Coordinates of C-alpha atoms and ligand atoms in Angstrom, one line a residue:
Chain A
M139 CA 21.8 20.6 7.5
T140 CA 21.7 23.7 5.4
I141 CA 18.0 24.3 5.3
P142 CA 17.2 27.4 7.4
D143 CA 14.5 27.0 10.1
P144 CA 12.7 30.4 10.2
R145 CA 10.5 29.2 13.1
P146 CA 11.5 30.7 16.4
E147 CA 12.8 28.0 18.7
T148 CA 9.7 28.2 20.9
R149 CA 7.4 27.5 17.9
R150 CA 9.0 24.5 16.5
F151 CA 6.6 22.2 18.3
E152 CA 3.9 24.5 19.3
V153 CA 1.0 26.0 17.4
G154 CA -0.8 28.9 18.7
H155 CA 1.1 32.1 18.4
S156 CA 2.1 34.3 15.6
A157 CA 5.1 33.9 13.4
S158 CA 7.5 36.7 13.7
I159 CA 7.9 37.2 9.9
G160 CA 6.6 40.4 8.5
A161 CA 3.8 40.4 6.0
S162 CA 4.9 43.2 3.6
K163 CA 6.0 42.3 0.1
S164 CA 9.3 43.9 0.6
A165 CA 10.1 41.1 3.1
E166 CA 12.4 38.3 2.0
P167 CA 10.2 35.8 0.1
V168 CA 9.6 32.3 1.5
F169 CA 10.0 30.8 -1.9
D170 CA 11.8 32.3 -4.8
I171 CA 11.2 30.3 -7.9
D172 CA 13.2 31.0 -11.0
D173 CA 12.7 29.6 -14.4
L174 CA 11.3 26.3 -13.1
S175 CA 10.5 23.5 -15.5
V176 CA 9.3 20.0 -14.7
T177 CA 9.6 17.0 -17.0
Y178 CA 7.9 13.6 -16.7
G179 CA 10.1 11.3 -18.7
D180 CA 10.2 13.0 -22.1
F181 CA 7.1 15.1 -21.4
R182 CA 7.7 18.6 -20.4
A183 CA 4.7 19.4 -18.1
V184 CA 5.5 23.0 -17.2
E185 CA 8.1 25.4 -18.4
G186 CA 9.8 28.7 -17.3
I187 CA 7.9 29.4 -14.1
T188 CA 9.2 32.4 -12.2
L189 CA 7.4 33.6 -9.1
D190 CA 7.9 34.3 -5.4
I191 CA 5.8 33.4 -2.4
Q192 CA 5.6 36.0 0.4
P193 CA 5.4 35.1 4.1
S194 CA 2.0 35.1 5.8
E195 CA 0.1 35.4 2.6
I196 CA -2.2 33.2 0.8
T197 CA -1.0 32.6 -2.8
A198 CA -3.5 30.9 -5.1
F199 CA -2.7 29.0 -8.3
I200 CA -5.5 28.9 -10.8
G201 CA -5.8 27.8 -14.4
P202 CA -7.4 25.1 -16.5
S203 CA -6.8 21.5 -15.6
G204 CA -3.5 20.0 -16.8
C205 CA -1.7 23.3 -16.8
G206 CA 0.7 22.0 -14.1
K207 CA -0.5 23.7 -10.9
T208 CA -0.2 20.4 -8.9
T209 CA 3.2 19.7 -10.5
V210 CA 4.6 23.1 -9.4
L211 CA 3.1 22.8 -5.9
R212 CA 4.7 19.4 -5.4
C213 CA 8.1 20.9 -6.2
F214 CA 7.9 23.1 -3.1
N215 CA 8.2 20.2 -0.7
R216 CA 10.0 17.8 -3.1
M217 CA 6.9 15.6 -3.3
N218 CA 7.8 15.0 -6.9
D219 CA 10.7 12.9 -5.7
L220 CA 8.2 10.2 -5.3
I221 CA 7.5 10.2 -9.0
E222 CA 10.5 8.4 -10.6
S223 CA 10.1 10.0 -14.0
A224 CA 9.9 13.5 -12.8
S225 CA 12.9 15.8 -13.1
V226 CA 13.1 19.5 -12.1
E227 CA 15.1 22.2 -13.7
G228 CA 15.6 25.8 -12.7
S229 CA 15.7 26.8 -9.0
I230 CA 13.4 26.9 -6.0
R231 CA 14.9 28.9 -3.2
Y232 CA 13.4 28.5 0.2
H233 CA 14.6 31.4 2.4
G234 CA 17.5 31.6 0.1
V235 CA 18.5 28.0 0.0
N236 CA 18.2 25.9 -3.2
L237 CA 15.8 23.1 -2.3
Y238 CA 17.1 20.9 -5.1
G239 CA 20.7 21.5 -4.0
P240 CA 22.9 18.4 -3.7
R241 CA 23.1 18.2 0.1
I242 CA 19.4 18.9 0.9
D243 CA 17.5 16.2 2.8
P244 CA 13.9 16.1 1.4
V245 CA 12.6 14.7 4.7
E246 CA 13.9 17.9 6.5
V247 CA 12.3 20.0 3.8
R248 CA 8.9 18.3 4.3
R249 CA 9.0 18.8 8.0
R250 CA 8.9 22.5 7.4
M251 CA 5.9 22.3 5.0
G252 CA 2.6 20.8 5.7
M253 CA 0.7 19.4 2.7
V254 CA -3.1 18.9 2.2
F255 CA -4.2 16.8 -0.7
Q256 CA -7.0 17.0 -3.2
K257 CA -8.8 14.0 -1.7
P258 CA -8.8 13.8 2.1
N259 CA -6.3 11.0 2.9
P260 CA -6.4 10.4 6.7
F261 CA -4.4 7.3 7.8
P262 CA -6.7 4.4 8.6
K263 CA -5.9 4.9 12.3
S264 CA -7.5 6.8 15.2
I265 CA -8.0 10.5 15.0
Y266 CA -5.4 11.0 17.7
D267 CA -2.8 8.9 15.8
N268 CA -3.4 10.8 12.6
I269 CA -2.3 14.0 14.3
A270 CA 0.4 12.5 16.5
F271 CA 2.2 10.7 13.7
G272 CA 4.1 13.7 12.3
P273 CA 5.4 15.0 15.6
R274 CA 6.3 11.5 16.7
V275 CA 8.5 10.8 13.7
A276 CA 10.1 14.3 14.1
G277 CA 11.0 13.3 17.6
H278 CA 8.6 15.5 19.5
K279 CA 9.4 15.6 23.2
G280 CA 6.7 17.6 24.8
N281 CA 3.1 16.7 25.7
L282 CA 1.5 15.0 22.7
D283 CA -2.0 15.3 24.1
D284 CA -1.8 19.1 24.2
L285 CA -0.3 19.2 20.8
V286 CA -3.2 17.1 19.4
E287 CA -5.7 19.3 21.1
E288 CA -4.1 22.5 19.8
S289 CA -3.8 21.3 16.3
L290 CA -7.4 20.1 16.2
T291 CA -8.5 23.4 17.7
R292 CA -6.6 25.4 15.1
A293 CA -8.2 23.3 12.4
A294 CA -11.7 24.1 13.8
L295 CA -12.3 20.4 14.4
W296 CA -11.8 20.0 18.2
D297 CA -15.4 20.7 19.2
E298 CA -16.6 18.0 16.9
V299 CA -14.1 15.2 17.8
S300 CA -12.9 16.0 21.3
G301 CA -14.8 13.1 22.8
K302 CA -13.8 10.5 20.2
L303 CA -10.1 10.9 19.6
A304 CA -9.6 7.1 19.7
E305 CA -12.2 6.5 17.0
P306 CA -11.1 5.7 13.5
A307 CA -10.5 8.8 11.4
L308 CA -12.2 7.2 8.4
A309 CA -15.5 7.4 10.3
L310 CA -15.5 11.2 9.9
S311 CA -17.4 13.0 7.1
G312 CA -15.4 14.2 4.1
G313 CA -15.2 17.8 5.3
Q314 CA -14.1 16.7 8.8
Q315 CA -11.5 14.4 7.3
Q316 CA -10.1 17.3 5.3
R317 CA -9.9 19.4 8.4
L318 CA -8.2 16.5 10.1
C319 CA -5.7 16.5 7.3
I320 CA -5.1 20.2 7.9
A321 CA -4.7 19.6 11.6
R322 CA -2.2 16.8 10.7
A323 CA -0.3 19.2 8.4
I324 CA 0.0 21.9 11.1
A325 CA 0.8 19.5 13.9
T326 CA 4.5 19.5 13.0
S327 CA 4.5 23.3 13.3
P328 CA 5.4 23.9 9.7
D329 CA 6.4 27.2 8.1
V330 CA 4.3 26.7 5.0
V331 CA 1.1 24.9 4.3
L332 CA 0.6 23.6 0.7
M333 CA -2.9 22.8 -0.3
D334 CA -3.8 21.1 -3.6
E335 CA -7.5 21.7 -4.3
P336 CA -8.4 21.0 -0.7
C337 CA -12.1 21.6 -1.2
S338 CA -12.7 19.9 -4.5
A339 CA -14.2 16.8 -2.9
L340 CA -16.3 18.8 -0.4
D341 CA -19.8 20.2 -0.2
P342 CA -20.3 24.1 -0.1
I343 CA -20.7 24.3 3.6
A344 CA -17.5 22.2 4.3
T345 CA -15.8 24.4 1.7
L346 CA -16.8 27.5 3.5
K347 CA -15.4 26.1 6.8
I348 CA -12.1 25.4 5.2
E349 CA -11.9 28.8 3.6
E350 CA -12.5 30.5 7.0
L351 CA -9.8 28.2 8.4
M352 CA -7.4 29.3 5.7
L353 CA -7.9 33.0 6.6
E354 CA -7.3 32.1 10.2
L355 CA -4.2 30.1 9.5
K356 CA -2.7 32.7 7.3
K357 CA -1.8 34.7 10.4
D358 CA 0.8 32.1 11.3
Y359 CA 1.6 30.3 8.1
T360 CA 2.5 31.0 4.6
I361 CA -0.1 29.3 2.5
V362 CA -0.1 28.2 -1.2
I363 CA -3.4 26.9 -2.5
V364 CA -4.2 25.3 -5.8
T365 CA -7.8 25.8 -6.7
H366 CA -10.1 25.3 -9.7
N367 CA -12.6 27.5 -8.0
M368 CA -12.1 31.1 -9.0
Q369 CA -14.4 32.6 -6.4
Q370 CA -12.4 30.7 -3.8
A371 CA -9.2 32.3 -5.1
A372 CA -10.8 35.7 -5.1
R373 CA -12.2 35.2 -1.6
V374 CA -9.2 33.9 0.2
S375 CA -6.0 34.7 -1.6
D376 CA -3.7 37.8 -1.4
R377 CA -2.0 37.0 -4.7
T378 CA -3.0 34.9 -7.6
A379 CA -0.9 33.1 -10.2
F380 CA -2.7 32.3 -13.4
F381 CA -1.4 29.3 -15.4
T382 CA -2.4 28.1 -18.8
V383 CA -1.5 25.3 -21.1
D384 CA -0.1 25.8 -24.6
V385 CA -0.9 23.1 -27.1
R386 CA 1.8 22.8 -29.7
A387 CA 1.3 21.5 -33.2
E388 CA 2.4 17.9 -32.2
G389 CA -0.3 17.9 -29.6
V390 CA 2.3 18.4 -26.7
R391 CA 0.7 20.3 -23.9
T392 CA 3.0 22.4 -21.8
G393 CA 1.9 24.6 -18.9
R394 CA 3.2 28.1 -18.3
L395 CA 2.6 31.0 -15.9
V396 CA 0.6 33.7 -17.7
E397 CA 0.3 36.3 -15.0
F398 CA 1.1 36.7 -11.3
D399 CA -0.2 39.7 -9.3
D400 CA -2.3 40.8 -6.4
T401 CA -5.6 39.0 -6.4
G402 CA -7.5 42.2 -6.8
V403 CA -5.6 43.1 -10.0
I404 CA -5.9 39.6 -11.5
F405 CA -9.7 39.6 -11.0
T406 CA -10.5 43.2 -11.9
N407 CA -7.8 44.5 -14.1
P408 CA -5.6 41.7 -15.6
R409 CA -2.8 42.6 -17.9
E410 CA -3.3 39.6 -20.2
Q411 CA -6.3 39.0 -22.4
S412 CA -6.1 35.2 -21.7
T413 CA -6.4 35.9 -18.0
E414 CA -9.4 38.0 -18.5
D415 CA -11.0 35.3 -20.7
Y416 CA -10.4 32.7 -18.1
I417 CA -11.7 34.8 -15.2
T418 CA -14.8 35.8 -17.0
G419 CA -15.5 32.2 -18.1
R420 CA -14.9 32.6 -21.8
F421 CA -12.2 29.9 -21.7
G422 CA -11.3 26.6 -20.1
Chain B
M203 CA -35.8 8.3 -30.8
N204 CA -37.4 11.7 -30.6
A205 CA -37.8 12.9 -27.1
S206 CA -41.3 14.1 -27.7
A207 CA -42.4 10.6 -28.7
I208 CA -42.2 9.5 -25.0
S209 CA -45.6 10.0 -23.6
A210 CA -46.0 11.3 -20.1
A211 CA -49.5 10.0 -19.6
P212 CA -49.6 7.9 -16.4
E213 CA -51.1 4.8 -18.1
A214 CA -48.5 5.0 -20.9
V215 CA -45.6 5.4 -18.4
G216 CA -46.9 2.5 -16.4
R217 CA -47.2 0.3 -19.4
A218 CA -43.7 1.2 -20.6
L219 CA -42.1 0.6 -17.3
S220 CA -43.7 -2.8 -16.7
Q221 CA -42.8 -4.2 -20.1
H222 CA -40.8 -7.3 -19.5
R223 CA -37.9 -7.6 -21.9
R224 CA -36.7 -11.1 -22.6
D225 CA -33.0 -11.1 -22.3
V226 CA -32.2 -14.5 -23.9
R227 CA -28.5 -14.1 -24.1
G228 CA -28.2 -12.8 -20.5
S229 CA -30.2 -15.7 -19.2
L230 CA -28.2 -18.2 -21.2
F231 CA -25.0 -16.8 -19.9
R232 CA -26.2 -17.0 -16.4
V233 CA -27.1 -20.7 -16.8
V234 CA -23.7 -21.4 -18.2
L235 CA -22.0 -19.7 -15.3
L236 CA -24.1 -21.6 -12.7
G237 CA -23.3 -24.8 -14.6
S238 CA -19.6 -24.2 -14.3
L239 CA -19.9 -23.6 -10.6
L240 CA -22.0 -26.8 -10.1
V241 CA -19.5 -28.9 -12.1
A242 CA -16.6 -27.6 -10.0
I243 CA -18.4 -28.2 -6.7
G244 CA -19.6 -31.6 -7.9
I245 CA -16.1 -32.8 -8.7
L246 CA -14.8 -31.6 -5.3
V247 CA -17.6 -33.2 -3.3
T248 CA -17.2 -36.5 -5.2
L249 CA -13.5 -36.5 -4.4
M250 CA -14.1 -35.8 -0.7
V251 CA -16.9 -38.4 -0.4
D252 CA -14.9 -41.0 -2.2
I253 CA -11.8 -40.5 0.0
V254 CA -13.8 -40.5 3.2
A255 CA -15.7 -43.6 2.1
R256 CA -12.4 -45.4 1.3
S257 CA -11.0 -44.5 4.7
L258 CA -14.0 -45.8 6.6
P259 CA -12.5 -49.3 7.3
V260 CA -9.6 -47.7 9.2
W261 CA -11.8 -45.5 11.5
G262 CA -13.6 -48.7 12.6
D263 CA -10.9 -49.6 15.0
R264 CA -8.5 -46.7 15.0
G265 CA -8.8 -43.0 15.7
V266 CA -6.9 -40.0 14.2
V267 CA -4.7 -39.6 17.3
D268 CA -3.8 -43.3 17.2
L269 CA -2.8 -43.1 13.5
I270 CA -0.7 -40.0 14.1
S271 CA 1.1 -41.3 17.2
T272 CA 1.9 -44.7 15.8
E273 CA 5.1 -45.2 13.9
I274 CA 5.4 -46.3 10.3
S275 CA 5.4 -50.1 9.8
A276 CA 5.2 -52.6 7.0
D277 CA 2.4 -54.4 8.8
P278 CA -0.9 -52.6 8.0
A279 CA -2.5 -53.6 11.3
R280 CA 0.2 -51.8 13.2
A281 CA 1.1 -49.1 10.7
G282 CA 0.8 -45.4 11.6
I283 CA 2.1 -42.1 10.2
W284 CA 4.1 -40.7 13.1
Q285 CA 7.4 -40.0 11.3
A286 CA 5.6 -38.5 8.3
F287 CA 3.4 -36.3 10.4
Y288 CA 6.3 -35.1 12.5
G289 CA 8.5 -34.7 9.4
S290 CA 5.8 -32.6 7.6
L291 CA 5.4 -30.4 10.7
I292 CA 9.2 -29.6 11.0
L293 CA 9.4 -29.1 7.2
M294 CA 6.6 -26.5 7.4
V295 CA 8.4 -24.7 10.2
F296 CA 11.6 -24.8 8.3
T297 CA 9.9 -23.6 5.1
A298 CA 8.2 -20.7 6.9
A299 CA 11.5 -19.7 8.6
I300 CA 13.2 -19.5 5.3
A301 CA 10.6 -18.3 2.8
F302 CA 8.7 -15.7 5.0
P303 CA 11.5 -13.4 6.0
L304 CA 13.4 -13.7 2.6
G305 CA 10.2 -13.4 0.5
I306 CA 8.6 -10.6 2.5
G307 CA 11.9 -8.7 2.6
A308 CA 12.5 -9.1 -1.1
A309 CA 9.0 -8.0 -1.9
I310 CA 9.3 -4.9 0.3
Y311 CA 12.5 -4.0 -1.5
L312 CA 11.1 -4.5 -4.9
E313 CA 7.9 -2.6 -4.3
E314 CA 9.0 0.2 -2.0
Y315 CA 12.6 0.9 -2.7
A316 CA 13.8 -0.4 -6.1
R317 CA 13.6 2.0 -8.9
D318 CA 11.5 1.0 -11.9
T319 CA 14.4 0.1 -14.2
R320 CA 14.8 -2.6 -16.9
T321 CA 16.6 -4.7 -14.4
T322 CA 13.8 -4.5 -11.8
R323 CA 11.3 -5.4 -14.5
I324 CA 13.3 -8.4 -15.6
I325 CA 13.6 -9.6 -12.0
N326 CA 9.9 -9.2 -11.5
A327 CA 9.1 -11.1 -14.6
N328 CA 11.4 -13.9 -13.6
I329 CA 10.0 -14.2 -10.2
R330 CA 6.6 -14.8 -11.9
N331 CA 8.1 -17.4 -14.1
L332 CA 9.7 -19.1 -11.1
A333 CA 6.3 -19.4 -9.4
G334 CA 5.2 -21.5 -12.4
V335 CA 8.2 -23.8 -12.5
P336 CA 7.2 -27.5 -11.8
S337 CA 8.0 -28.6 -8.3
I338 CA 10.1 -31.5 -9.6
V339 CA 12.6 -29.0 -11.0
Y340 CA 13.0 -27.5 -7.5
G341 CA 13.5 -31.1 -6.3
L342 CA 16.4 -31.5 -8.8
L343 CA 17.8 -28.2 -7.7
G344 CA 17.7 -29.3 -4.1
L345 CA 19.2 -32.6 -5.0
A346 CA 22.1 -31.0 -6.8
I347 CA 22.8 -28.3 -4.2
F348 CA 21.6 -29.2 -0.7
V349 CA 22.1 -33.0 -1.0
K350 CA 25.1 -33.4 -3.3
L351 CA 27.1 -30.2 -2.9
L352 CA 26.3 -29.3 0.7
G353 CA 25.6 -32.8 2.0
G354 CA 28.4 -32.5 4.5
L355 CA 26.5 -29.7 6.2
T356 CA 22.9 -30.6 5.7
G357 CA 23.2 -34.3 6.7
P358 CA 26.7 -35.7 7.2
S359 CA 25.5 -39.2 8.3
V360 CA 22.7 -39.6 5.7
E361 CA 24.5 -38.3 2.6
G362 CA 22.7 -35.0 2.7
R363 CA 19.2 -36.6 2.4
S364 CA 18.0 -34.8 5.5
I365 CA 15.1 -32.8 6.8
I366 CA 17.3 -29.7 6.3
S367 CA 17.7 -30.4 2.6
G368 CA 13.9 -31.0 2.4
G369 CA 13.1 -27.8 4.2
L370 CA 15.5 -25.7 2.2
T371 CA 14.0 -27.1 -1.0
L372 CA 10.5 -26.4 0.0
G373 CA 11.5 -22.9 1.2
I374 CA 12.9 -22.1 -2.2
L375 CA 9.9 -23.6 -3.9
V376 CA 7.4 -21.3 -2.2
L377 CA 9.7 -18.2 -2.1
P378 CA 8.4 -16.8 -5.5
I379 CA 4.8 -17.3 -4.3
V380 CA 5.6 -15.4 -1.1
I381 CA 7.2 -12.6 -3.0
I382 CA 4.4 -12.3 -5.4
T383 CA 1.6 -12.3 -2.9
T384 CA 3.4 -9.9 -0.6
A385 CA 4.1 -7.5 -3.5
E386 CA 0.5 -7.6 -4.5
A387 CA -0.6 -6.8 -0.9
L388 CA 1.9 -3.9 -0.9
R389 CA 0.7 -2.6 -4.3
A390 CA -2.9 -2.6 -3.0
V391 CA -2.0 0.1 -0.4
P392 CA -3.2 3.4 -1.8
S393 CA -0.4 5.8 -2.7
S394 CA -2.4 8.6 -1.0
I395 CA -1.5 7.0 2.3
R396 CA 2.2 7.0 1.4
E397 CA 1.9 10.6 0.3
G398 CA 0.2 11.6 3.5
A399 CA 3.0 10.1 5.6
I400 CA 5.9 11.4 3.4
G401 CA 4.1 14.7 3.4
V402 CA 4.3 15.1 7.2
G403 CA 8.0 14.4 7.1
A404 CA 8.2 10.7 7.6
T405 CA 11.2 8.8 6.1
P406 CA 10.5 6.0 3.7
W407 CA 11.1 3.4 6.4
Q408 CA 8.8 5.2 8.8
T409 CA 6.1 5.3 6.1
I410 CA 6.5 1.6 5.4
R411 CA 6.7 0.6 9.1
H412 CA 3.8 2.6 10.4
H413 CA 1.4 2.8 7.4
V414 CA 2.2 0.5 4.5
L415 CA 2.9 -2.7 6.4
P416 CA 0.0 -2.5 8.8
I417 CA -2.4 -2.0 5.9
A418 CA -0.8 -4.8 3.8
A419 CA -0.4 -7.2 6.7
P420 CA -3.7 -9.1 6.3
G421 CA -2.9 -9.7 2.6
I422 CA 0.7 -10.7 3.4
F423 CA -0.4 -13.1 6.1
T424 CA -3.0 -14.8 4.0
G425 CA -0.8 -15.1 1.0
T426 CA 2.2 -16.5 2.9
I427 CA 0.3 -19.0 5.0
L428 CA -1.6 -20.3 1.9
S429 CA 1.8 -20.8 0.3
L430 CA 2.6 -23.1 3.2
G431 CA -0.4 -25.2 2.2
R432 CA 1.3 -25.6 -1.2
A433 CA 4.5 -26.7 0.4
F434 CA 2.7 -29.1 2.7
G435 CA 1.2 -31.0 -0.3
E436 CA 4.4 -31.4 -2.3
A437 CA 5.7 -35.0 -2.7
A438 CA 7.9 -34.8 -5.8
P439 CA 10.7 -32.6 -4.6
L440 CA 10.9 -34.4 -1.3
L441 CA 11.2 -37.8 -3.1
L442 CA 14.2 -36.4 -4.9
V443 CA 15.9 -35.0 -1.9
G444 CA 15.5 -38.2 0.1
G445 CA 12.1 -38.4 1.9
I446 CA 11.7 -42.1 3.0
T447 CA 8.7 -44.1 4.0
T448 CA 10.2 -47.2 5.7
F449 CA 10.6 -47.4 9.4
F450 CA 13.2 -45.3 11.0
S451 CA 13.7 -44.1 14.5
T452 CA 13.1 -40.5 15.5
G453 CA 14.4 -41.7 18.9
D454 CA 15.7 -39.2 21.4
A455 CA 18.3 -37.6 19.2
G456 CA 19.2 -33.9 19.8
F457 CA 17.5 -31.2 17.7
I458 CA 20.4 -30.7 15.3
E459 CA 20.7 -34.5 14.8
V460 CA 17.0 -34.7 14.0
L461 CA 17.3 -31.9 11.5
Q462 CA 20.4 -33.6 9.9
G463 CA 18.8 -37.0 10.0
R464 CA 16.6 -38.9 7.6
F465 CA 13.0 -37.9 7.2
S466 CA 9.6 -38.7 5.9
A467 CA 6.6 -36.5 5.1
M468 CA 2.9 -37.1 4.6
P469 CA 2.6 -36.6 0.9
V470 CA 5.6 -38.9 0.4
L471 CA 3.9 -41.6 2.5
V472 CA 0.8 -41.2 0.4
F473 CA 2.8 -41.8 -2.7
S474 CA 4.4 -44.9 -1.2
W475 CA 1.4 -46.5 0.4
A476 CA -0.8 -46.0 -2.6
R477 CA 1.4 -48.4 -4.5
L478 CA 1.3 -51.2 -2.0
P479 CA -0.8 -54.2 -3.0
Q480 CA -2.6 -54.9 0.4
A481 CA -6.2 -53.7 0.6
E482 CA -5.6 -52.5 4.2
F483 CA -3.0 -50.0 2.8
K484 CA -5.5 -48.6 0.3
A485 CA -7.8 -47.7 3.3
L486 CA -4.8 -46.4 5.2
T487 CA -3.8 -44.2 2.3
A488 CA -7.3 -42.8 2.2
A489 CA -7.2 -42.2 6.0
L490 CA -3.8 -40.4 5.6
I491 CA -5.3 -38.2 2.9
V492 CA -8.2 -37.3 5.2
I493 CA -5.7 -36.3 7.9
M494 CA -3.8 -34.2 5.3
L495 CA -7.0 -32.4 4.3
I496 CA -7.7 -31.7 8.0
V497 CA -4.2 -30.1 8.4
L498 CA -4.7 -28.1 5.2
L499 CA -8.1 -26.8 6.6
L500 CA -6.4 -25.8 9.8
I501 CA -3.7 -23.9 7.9
N502 CA -6.3 -22.1 5.9
A503 CA -8.4 -21.3 9.0
T504 CA -5.3 -19.8 10.6
A505 CA -4.8 -17.6 7.5
I506 CA -8.4 -16.4 7.7
Y507 CA -8.2 -15.8 11.5
L508 CA -5.0 -13.8 11.2
R509 CA -6.4 -11.8 8.3
N510 CA -9.5 -10.8 10.3
R511 CA -7.5 -10.0 13.4
F512 CA -5.2 -7.7 11.5
E513 CA -7.9 -6.1 9.5
K514 CA -9.6 -5.1 12.7
G515 CA -6.3 -3.7 13.9
V516 CA -6.1 -1.4 10.9
T517 CA -9.6 0.1 10.8
S518 CA -10.0 0.8 14.5
Ligands
ADP26 N1 3.1 11.4 -12.6 C1 2.9 11.9 -13.8 N2 3.5 11.3 -14.9 C2 3.4 11.8 -16.1 N3 2.7 12.9 -16.4 C3 2.1 13.6 -15.4 C4 2.2 13.1 -14.0 N4 1.5 14.0 -13.2 C5 1.0 14.9 -14.0 N5 1.3 14.7 -15.3 C6 1.0 15.6 -16.5 O1 1.5 16.8 -16.2 C7 0.6 17.8 -16.7 C8 0.2 18.7 -15.5 O2 -0.5 18.0 -14.6 P1 -0.9 18.6 -13.2 O3 0.2 19.3 -12.5 O4 -1.6 17.6 -12.4 O5 -2.0 19.7 -13.6 P2 -3.1 20.5 -12.8 O6 -2.9 20.2 -11.4 O7 -2.9 21.9 -13.2 O8 -4.4 19.9 -13.3 C9 -0.6 17.1 -17.2 O9 -0.5 17.0 -18.6 C10 -0.5 15.7 -16.6 O10 -1.0 14.7 -17.5
MG27 MG1 -4.1 19.3 -10.0

């Protein structure tokens, strides 16, 4: 297949040591998105998005609800393929390869990207099987027990569940379930972790745990996080993309990217008035 | 109401909270609902008691096992239901063997693979319509195709009026029900589970095999087995494709010959016996119905057992 695999051979099924990709912005971007538009049937949800995602950084998407943050995120691992009416225009290049190119296998794409959803969605199976499923379907050959332990350790959940791996995942608390989903997402040794409002269903303490975890994971993974929580974006992200939604006369709402910059700039010295209004709570 | 009008004095709060409102409409509605339930149960119990009472003369000198193991006869004192019991049993196996794989397969395709196009919607609507088609119409279909057209294959020596024709007809009869209940069970699987599996790089088939089907299994099993209960009780289509109720030998023919041979079934025998003039046959008919009810109960119990088993498998 034509999708590059930037993970060194040794890391394909192993979590635990640093990716060899540099962190400076001059490095080749992980994603290069150019003039992306997504349409659901006749409804254009987002239009003209251009941005890039840098390796080993946390990029946050913020903006009022309905502005298309989830829609854009789900283009990164071709999750929008599951929605029949969705169609994508423009280009998303992943390490230079057009993800929507004709010969791309979406399953291969998703094996390189872990995804964490808004509502924790563990499989109704044991804790162990939740983690082991991804590596199993990817044909993992090594020791699954070790992989499960490493993934849970990386997701800061091992200490809480080490004695009950065979118990149902649904018996865990919401925050534990979300960390389990993060462990599940990194068990396949992805290159990127995509998170869609991972803390919106969690209490503040669980949220804090996940934020710490993100900062820890950033050493090895490129992370894109959608959040409605601006403090969260300010706390964890390196760069922030601010989206908004334009309401046209006919009542059609189309999302667009307003501003994309270092998180510090967005939160202290934004270029656009609408960004500042949103950040300071005068809007949306 | 003005907020300041609500007094916070303890006695006033106590009085306000202990005021009993008389909800006349609510109470009336409740009585009507309870009434509906009682009427439904009443009818059911009356039917059961009536049937059991009518069958009592038979149980005086014969047991269930005796009735089942005795062959059909025109002499009420010696008549049993063996051919009908045996016929119904084979018919059920046949029906399940046809309708389960076809129906479950079709439902998985429709729900998990087919795109939501006009064609898919038309097919779905028609499957629903087919489930409502009177069973006698399936009988006519079976008569035209399995008996007349394919008689040389289904039953060469009995002009196609064989157990194969009966089984195929019943299989097609319950096929829409199997498809619909399976599709409903699949639709009940939360899409977040599918997204979770697809998200870690599972193929559609891996997602279905490891996550969707195990979660839907209890619903699929219950639905499909209950549809067997429907097939079990059908007399009309079997009368059309040649179910008989006079004595015939099940002898020691080979399996294929049995399948290609003439057949009887319990509902067909009920239909036939109920029209006989002798009082003894009236009692025998009632006894036969009691046995059918027992079989139905066993079918339903199996469905419940399987559902519980698989539900446990999913959550642990
Ligand atoms: N499956 C879908 N079908 C049709 N419209 C959708 C679908 N998913 C999202 N939308 C629409 O696209 C727009 C953007 O939604 P979304 O990406 O979920 O926004 P956000 O995540 O920023 O809240 C909204 O107007 C929403 O109603
Ligand atoms: Mg969203």
